[in-house]
PDB file of C-alpha atoms in Angstrom:
ATOM      1  CA  UNK A 659     -19.237  25.562 149.617  1.00 39.00           C
ATOM      2  CA  UNK A 660     -20.424  27.096 152.702  1.00 49.00           C
ATOM      3  CA  UNK A 661     -21.031  24.686 155.664  1.00 73.00           C
ATOM      4  CA  UNK A 662     -24.745  24.153 156.730  1.00 86.00           C
ATOM      5  CA  UNK A 663     -25.775  25.921 160.033  1.00 91.00           C
ATOM      6  CA  UNK A 664     -26.308  23.581 162.982  1.00 94.00           C
ATOM      7  CA  UNK A 665     -30.022  23.878 163.764  1.00 95.00           C
ATOM      8  CA  UNK A 666     -30.655  23.613 167.547  1.00 95.00           C
ATOM      9  CA  UNK A 667     -34.315  23.979 169.211  1.00 95.00           C
ATOM     10  CA  UNK A 668     -34.486  26.625 171.819  1.00 95.00           C
ATOM     11  CA  UNK A 669     -35.391  23.989 174.733  1.00 94.00           C
ATOM     12  CA  UNK A 670     -32.651  21.676 173.838  1.00 95.00           C
ATOM     13  CA  UNK A 671     -30.013  24.669 173.811  1.00 97.00           C
ATOM     14  CA  UNK A 672     -31.466  25.916 177.091  1.00 97.00           C
ATOM     15  CA  UNK A 673     -31.253  22.502 178.547  1.00 97.00           C
ATOM     16  CA  UNK A 674     -27.691  22.087 177.734  1.00 97.00           C
ATOM     17  CA  UNK A 675     -26.776  25.496 179.027  1.00 98.00           C
ATOM     18  CA  UNK A 676     -28.426  24.810 182.320  1.00 98.00           C
ATOM     19  CA  UNK A 677     -27.197  21.291 182.529  1.00 97.00           C
ATOM     20  CA  UNK A 678     -23.627  22.299 182.120  1.00 97.00           C
ATOM     21  CA  UNK A 679     -24.173  24.992 184.743  1.00 97.00           C
ATOM     22  CA  UNK A 680     -24.896  22.253 187.223  1.00 96.00           C
ATOM     23  CA  UNK A 681     -28.859  22.400 187.107  1.00 97.00           C
ATOM     24  CA  UNK A 682     -31.210  19.510 187.392  1.00 96.00           C
ATOM     25  CA  UNK A 683     -33.735  19.974 184.477  1.00 95.00           C
ATOM     26  CA  UNK A 684     -37.353  19.206 183.325  1.00 91.00           C
ATOM     27  CA  UNK A 685     -38.314  20.531 179.939  1.00 90.00           C
ATOM     28  CA  UNK A 686     -41.764  21.209 179.017  1.00 84.00           C
ATOM     29  CA  UNK A 687     -43.267  20.963 182.643  1.00 81.00           C
ATOM     30  CA  UNK A 688     -46.918  21.179 182.153  1.00 81.00           C
ATOM     31  CA  UNK A 689     -49.630  21.990 184.654  1.00 78.00           C
ATOM     32  CA  UNK A 690     -53.282  20.840 184.154  1.00 67.00           C
ATOM     33  CA  UNK A 691     -56.448  22.106 185.577  1.00 66.00           C
ATOM     34  CA  UNK A 692     -58.484  20.381 188.193  1.00 63.00           C
ATOM     35  CA  UNK A 693     -61.331  19.963 185.404  1.00 57.00           C
ATOM     36  CA  UNK A 694     -61.419  20.268 181.782  1.00 54.00           C
ATOM     37  CA  UNK A 695     -58.928  19.098 179.107  1.00 55.00           C
ATOM     38  CA  UNK A 696     -56.791  22.117 178.303  1.00 58.00           C
ATOM     39  CA  UNK A 697     -53.496  22.886 179.951  1.00 56.00           C
ATOM     40  CA  UNK A 698     -53.300  25.449 182.502  1.00 57.00           C
ATOM     41  CA  UNK A 699     -49.761  26.677 181.829  1.00 67.00           C
ATOM     42  CA  UNK A 700     -46.258  25.394 180.945  1.00 80.00           C
ATOM     43  CA  UNK A 701     -42.798  26.034 181.845  1.00 84.00           C
ATOM     44  CA  UNK A 702     -40.321  25.332 178.803  1.00 91.00           C
ATOM     45  CA  UNK A 703     -37.572  24.182 181.291  1.00 93.00           C
ATOM     46  CA  UNK A 704     -37.778  23.996 185.097  1.00 94.00           C
ATOM     47  CA  UNK A 705     -34.424  23.791 186.615  1.00 96.00           C
ATOM     48  CA  UNK A 706     -32.814  23.504 190.046  1.00 96.00           C
ATOM     49  CA  UNK A 707     -29.176  23.931 191.368  1.00 97.00           C
ATOM     50  CA  UNK A 708     -27.989  23.190 194.608  1.00 95.00           C
ATOM     51  CA  UNK A 709     -25.695  25.599 196.478  1.00 92.00           C
ATOM     52  CA  UNK A 710     -22.715  23.160 196.738  1.00 93.00           C
ATOM     53  CA  UNK A 711     -22.230  22.319 193.238  1.00 93.00           C
ATOM     54  CA  UNK A 712     -18.708  21.422 192.382  1.00 91.00           C
ATOM     55  CA  UNK A 713     -18.106  19.266 189.300  1.00 90.00           C
ATOM     56  CA  UNK A 714     -14.267  19.484 188.443  1.00 90.00           C
ATOM     57  CA  UNK A 715     -11.290  21.200 189.534  1.00 91.00           C
ATOM     58  CA  UNK A 716     -10.824  24.747 187.896  1.00 91.00           C
ATOM     59  CA  UNK A 717     -14.278  24.645 186.435  1.00 94.00           C
ATOM     60  CA  UNK A 718     -16.392  27.666 187.047  1.00 94.00           C
ATOM     61  CA  UNK A 719     -19.824  28.252 185.897  1.00 96.00           C
ATOM     62  CA  UNK A 720     -21.364  31.270 183.957  1.00 96.00           C
ATOM     63  CA  UNK A 721     -21.473  34.396 186.031  1.00 94.00           C
ATOM     64  CA  UNK A 722     -25.096  34.430 187.001  1.00 94.00           C
ATOM     65  CA  UNK A 723     -24.831  30.915 188.675  1.00 95.00           C
ATOM     66  CA  UNK A 724     -21.508  31.549 190.209  1.00 93.00           C
ATOM     67  CA  UNK A 725     -23.412  34.527 192.179  1.00 91.00           C
ATOM     68  CA  UNK A 726     -25.976  32.100 193.298  1.00 90.00           C
ATOM     69  CA  UNK A 727     -24.061  29.885 195.776  1.00 89.00           C
ATOM     70  CA  UNK A 728     -25.573  30.529 198.940  1.00 88.00           C
ATOM     71  CA  UNK A 729     -29.105  29.130 198.292  1.00 93.00           C
ATOM     72  CA  UNK A 730     -30.796  26.276 196.288  1.00 95.00           C
ATOM     73  CA  UNK A 731     -31.573  27.954 192.900  1.00 97.00           C
ATOM     74  CA  UNK A 732     -34.876  27.338 191.420  1.00 96.00           C
ATOM     75  CA  UNK A 733     -35.685  28.577 187.633  1.00 97.00           C
ATOM     76  CA  UNK A 734     -38.690  28.886 185.904  1.00 96.00           C
ATOM     77  CA  UNK A 735     -37.242  29.730 182.405  1.00 95.00           C
ATOM     78  CA  UNK A 736     -39.220  30.906 179.295  1.00 95.00           C
ATOM     79  CA  UNK A 737     -37.158  30.183 175.950  1.00 96.00           C
ATOM     80  CA  UNK A 738     -37.549  32.408 172.719  1.00 96.00           C
ATOM     81  CA  UNK A 739     -35.831  32.617 169.358  1.00 96.00           C
ATOM     82  CA  UNK A 740     -36.028  36.249 169.476  1.00 94.00           C
ATOM     83  CA  UNK A 741     -36.704  38.841 172.188  1.00 96.00           C
ATOM     84  CA  UNK A 742     -36.896  37.869 175.868  1.00 97.00           C
ATOM     85  CA  UNK A 743     -40.291  37.490 177.151  1.00 95.00           C
ATOM     86  CA  UNK A 744     -42.140  35.582 179.972  1.00 95.00           C
ATOM     87  CA  UNK A 745     -45.299  33.471 180.014  1.00 90.00           C
ATOM     88  CA  UNK A 746     -48.307  36.030 180.400  1.00 90.00           C
ATOM     89  CA  UNK A 747     -50.249  33.611 182.562  1.00 87.00           C
ATOM     90  CA  UNK A 748     -47.434  33.592 185.228  1.00 90.00           C
ATOM     91  CA  UNK A 749     -48.015  37.103 185.544  1.00 91.00           C
ATOM     92  CA  UNK A 750     -51.769  37.329 185.637  1.00 89.00           C
ATOM     93  CA  UNK A 751     -52.819  38.183 189.092  1.00 88.00           C
ATOM     94  CA  UNK A 752     -56.211  37.110 188.398  1.00 88.00           C
ATOM     95  CA  UNK A 753     -54.830  33.285 187.590  1.00 86.00           C
ATOM     96  CA  UNK A 754     -53.621  30.833 189.738  1.00 87.00           C
ATOM     97  CA  UNK A 755     -51.384  29.325 186.958  1.00 87.00           C
ATOM     98  CA  UNK A 756     -48.160  30.451 188.712  1.00 91.00           C
ATOM     99  CA  UNK A 757     -49.249  28.764 192.062  1.00 91.00           C
ATOM    100  CA  UNK A 758     -50.285  25.809 190.308  1.00 89.00           C
ATOM    101  CA  UNK A 759     -46.726  25.469 188.936  1.00 89.00           C
ATOM    102  CA  UNK A 760     -45.127  25.941 192.233  1.00 91.00           C
ATOM    103  CA  UNK A 761     -47.383  23.323 194.173  1.00 90.00           C
ATOM    104  CA  UNK A 762     -46.936  20.907 191.148  1.00 88.00           C
ATOM    105  CA  UNK A 763     -43.471  21.034 191.680  1.00 89.00           C
ATOM    106  CA  UNK A 764     -43.306  20.400 195.154  1.00 91.00           C
ATOM    107  CA  UNK A 765     -41.186  23.348 196.127  1.00 87.00           C
ATOM    108  CA  UNK A 766     -42.861  24.787 199.108  1.00 93.00           C
ATOM    109  CA  UNK A 767     -45.536  23.570 201.802  1.00 94.00           C
ATOM    110  CA  UNK A 768     -49.048  24.523 200.423  1.00 94.00           C
ATOM    111  CA  UNK A 769     -49.385  27.346 202.802  1.00 94.00           C
ATOM    112  CA  UNK A 770     -46.187  29.128 201.570  1.00 95.00           C
ATOM    113  CA  UNK A 771     -47.285  28.937 197.715  1.00 95.00           C
ATOM    114  CA  UNK A 772     -49.058  32.346 197.872  1.00 95.00           C
ATOM    115  CA  UNK A 773     -46.438  34.530 199.189  1.00 95.00           C
ATOM    116  CA  UNK A 774     -44.069  33.141 196.972  1.00 96.00           C
ATOM    117  CA  UNK A 775     -46.172  33.503 193.662  1.00 95.00           C
ATOM    118  CA  UNK A 776     -46.879  37.043 194.918  1.00 96.00           C
ATOM    119  CA  UNK A 777     -43.107  37.897 195.352  1.00 97.00           C
ATOM    120  CA  UNK A 778     -42.508  36.248 191.761  1.00 96.00           C
ATOM    121  CA  UNK A 779     -45.069  38.348 190.108  1.00 95.00           C
ATOM    122  CA  UNK A 780     -43.761  41.542 191.740  1.00 96.00           C
ATOM    123  CA  UNK A 781     -40.032  41.361 191.494  1.00 96.00           C
ATOM    124  CA  UNK A 782     -39.411  38.235 189.147  1.00 96.00           C
ATOM    125  CA  UNK A 783     -37.832  36.365 192.135  1.00 96.00           C
ATOM    126  CA  UNK A 784     -38.466  34.815 195.600  1.00 97.00           C
ATOM    127  CA  UNK A 785     -35.554  34.509 198.063  1.00 95.00           C
ATOM    128  CA  UNK A 786     -35.566  32.937 201.597  1.00 93.00           C
ATOM    129  CA  UNK A 787     -32.642  31.707 203.671  1.00 92.00           C
ATOM    130  CA  UNK A 788     -32.496  28.419 201.901  1.00 92.00           C
ATOM    131  CA  UNK A 789     -34.249  29.085 198.494  1.00 94.00           C
ATOM    132  CA  UNK A 790     -33.971  31.518 195.774  1.00 95.00           C
ATOM    133  CA  UNK A 791     -36.740  31.137 193.153  1.00 97.00           C
ATOM    134  CA  UNK A 792     -36.747  33.281 189.720  1.00 97.00           C
ATOM    135  CA  UNK A 793     -38.041  33.927 186.495  1.00 97.00           C
ATOM    136  CA  UNK A 794     -35.395  33.323 183.758  1.00 97.00           C
ATOM    137  CA  UNK A 795     -35.777  34.561 180.220  1.00 97.00           C
ATOM    138  CA  UNK A 796     -33.639  33.104 177.361  1.00 98.00           C
ATOM    139  CA  UNK A 797     -33.550  34.782 173.932  1.00 97.00           C
ATOM    140  CA  UNK A 798     -31.743  36.425 171.324  1.00 96.00           C
ATOM    141  CA  UNK A 799     -32.495  40.092 172.295  1.00 97.00           C
ATOM    142  CA  UNK A 800     -32.696  41.670 175.736  1.00 97.00           C
ATOM    143  CA  UNK A 801     -36.221  43.059 176.582  1.00 97.00           C
ATOM    144  CA  UNK A 802     -35.621  46.469 178.115  1.00 97.00           C
ATOM    145  CA  UNK A 803     -39.170  46.947 179.447  1.00 96.00           C
ATOM    146  CA  UNK A 804     -38.985  43.648 181.188  1.00 96.00           C
ATOM    147  CA  UNK A 805     -35.563  44.672 182.582  1.00 97.00           C
ATOM    148  CA  UNK A 806     -37.417  47.710 183.953  1.00 97.00           C
ATOM    149  CA  UNK A 807     -40.048  45.915 185.587  1.00 95.00           C
ATOM    150  CA  UNK A 808     -37.699  42.878 186.943  1.00 96.00           C
ATOM    151  CA  UNK A 809     -34.250  44.357 187.196  1.00 95.00           C
ATOM    152  CA  UNK A 810     -32.703  41.575 189.270  1.00 93.00           C
ATOM    153  CA  UNK A 811     -34.235  38.672 186.901  1.00 95.00           C
ATOM    154  CA  UNK A 812     -31.744  37.217 184.611  1.00 96.00           C
ATOM    155  CA  UNK A 813     -32.160  37.596 180.570  1.00 98.00           C
ATOM    156  CA  UNK A 814     -29.578  35.733 178.913  1.00 98.00           C
ATOM    157  CA  UNK A 815     -28.928  35.734 175.326  1.00 98.00           C
ATOM    158  CA  UNK A 816     -28.287  32.997 172.905  1.00 98.00           C
ATOM    159  CA  UNK A 817     -24.738  34.342 171.626  1.00 98.00           C
ATOM    160  CA  UNK A 818     -23.674  34.108 175.390  1.00 98.00           C
ATOM    161  CA  UNK A 819     -25.214  30.624 175.843  1.00 98.00           C
ATOM    162  CA  UNK A 820     -23.169  29.392 173.022  1.00 98.00           C
ATOM    163  CA  UNK A 821     -20.033  30.944 174.144  1.00 98.00           C
ATOM    164  CA  UNK A 822     -20.373  29.331 177.443  1.00 98.00           C
ATOM    165  CA  UNK A 823     -20.974  25.987 175.748  1.00 98.00           C
ATOM    166  CA  UNK A 824     -17.984  26.349 173.589  1.00 98.00           C
ATOM    167  CA  UNK A 825     -15.746  27.329 176.367  1.00 97.00           C
ATOM    168  CA  UNK A 826     -16.815  24.563 178.449  1.00 97.00           C
ATOM    169  CA  UNK A 827     -16.324  21.897 175.799  1.00 97.00           C
ATOM    170  CA  UNK A 828     -12.876  23.418 174.606  1.00 96.00           C
ATOM    171  CA  UNK A 829     -11.674  23.918 178.092  1.00 95.00           C
ATOM    172  CA  UNK A 830     -12.541  20.365 179.455  1.00 95.00           C
ATOM    173  CA  UNK A 831     -12.509  18.294 176.523  1.00 93.00           C
ATOM    174  CA  UNK A 832     -10.368  15.340 178.036  1.00 93.00           C
ATOM    175  CA  UNK A 833     -12.885  14.838 180.962  1.00 93.00           C
ATOM    176  CA  UNK A 834     -15.920  15.322 178.802  1.00 93.00           C
ATOM    177  CA  UNK A 835     -14.990  13.301 175.652  1.00 90.00           C
ATOM    178  CA  UNK A 836     -16.469  10.242 176.704  1.00 91.00           C
ATOM    179  CA  UNK A 837     -20.307  11.155 176.335  1.00 93.00           C
ATOM    180  CA  UNK A 838     -22.039   8.328 174.525  1.00 92.00           C
ATOM    181  CA  UNK A 839     -25.300   9.062 176.901  1.00 94.00           C
ATOM    182  CA  UNK A 840     -25.807  12.547 175.656  1.00 95.00           C
ATOM    183  CA  UNK A 841     -28.838  13.436 173.534  1.00 95.00           C
ATOM    184  CA  UNK A 842     -28.681  14.578 169.874  1.00 94.00           C
ATOM    185  CA  UNK A 843     -28.329  18.140 170.739  1.00 95.00           C
ATOM    186  CA  UNK A 844     -25.346  17.682 172.957  1.00 96.00           C
ATOM    187  CA  UNK A 845     -23.633  15.415 170.743  1.00 96.00           C
ATOM    188  CA  UNK A 846     -23.898  17.932 167.774  1.00 96.00           C
ATOM    189  CA  UNK A 847     -22.786  20.856 169.846  1.00 97.00           C
ATOM    190  CA  UNK A 848     -19.798  18.863 170.766  1.00 97.00           C
ATOM    191  CA  UNK A 849     -18.928  17.663 167.209  1.00 96.00           C
ATOM    192  CA  UNK A 850     -19.088  21.398 166.221  1.00 96.00           C
ATOM    193  CA  UNK A 851     -16.982  22.649 169.094  1.00 97.00           C
ATOM    194  CA  UNK A 852     -14.413  19.882 168.284  1.00 94.00           C
ATOM    195  CA  UNK A 853     -14.004  21.212 164.785  1.00 94.00           C
ATOM    196  CA  UNK A 854     -14.345  24.949 165.363  1.00 95.00           C
ATOM    197  CA  UNK A 855     -11.657  26.176 167.872  1.00 96.00           C
ATOM    198  CA  UNK A 856     -12.686  29.797 167.340  1.00 97.00           C
ATOM    199  CA  UNK A 857     -15.792  30.745 169.815  1.00 97.00           C
ATOM    200  CA  UNK A 858     -17.207  33.416 167.310  1.00 97.00           C
ATOM    201  CA  UNK A 859     -17.244  30.929 164.509  1.00 97.00           C
ATOM    202  CA  UNK A 860     -19.002  28.438 166.766  1.00 97.00           C
ATOM    203  CA  UNK A 861     -21.570  31.007 167.681  1.00 97.00           C
ATOM    204  CA  UNK A 862     -22.185  31.852 164.117  1.00 96.00           C
ATOM    205  CA  UNK A 863     -22.544  28.193 162.864  1.00 96.00           C
ATOM    206  CA  UNK A 864     -25.548  27.645 165.178  1.00 97.00           C
ATOM    207  CA  UNK A 865     -28.834  28.560 164.157  1.00 96.00           C
ATOM    208  CA  UNK A 866     -31.540  28.582 167.137  1.00 96.00           C
ATOM    209  CA  UNK A 867     -35.076  27.643 166.101  1.00 95.00           C
ATOM    210  CA  UNK A 868     -38.552  27.309 168.057  1.00 90.00           C
ATOM    211  CA  UNK A 869     -39.296  23.726 169.251  1.00 79.00           C
ATOM    212  CA  UNK A 870     -40.990  21.687 166.545  1.00 64.00           C
ATOM    213  CA  UNK A 871     -39.497  23.880 163.704  1.00 58.00           C
TER     214      UNK A 871
END
């Protein structure tokens, strides 16, 4: 009988990918308006990674993160089950949703928020001597129009995410075997990697679904 696929929700899988790459994360980061009851916007995962990250001897993070070792990295991640995309409210120049995100997270002094927001809308990134802030799109398919608009913004696909997680768990099994504090998604991914030595089989055994599905 074929084995049932492991069902993982998008935000949970993004969280584990970012966590294993040294990021501190907040899922479902919601920003509210000054008045009214509706949400202003939200970030699926807000992540911060510091430049001197170093966990275990011989451990390297995924390629994108290895290239970002000179500044504190801040990621505003949008996660999808299919094609990569970004939250439209972030890109709307007539909306202050993106600026509210930056202020709510406390990333910069208030007077620096407008140029940071403008840079993100224009290029998908903001860089200074100390910080690199970037949109991040995670999904199952690359969006070429998005890549043309934001060529330096990372689009990371679920097969690559799962391959990285498999390699991390298989490569550092002894060090990471004690993990009773992990959430259910992390425990399930570990258990699957434990009984699936082949990375392609591991990737094929996971079905990524929308949060709440």
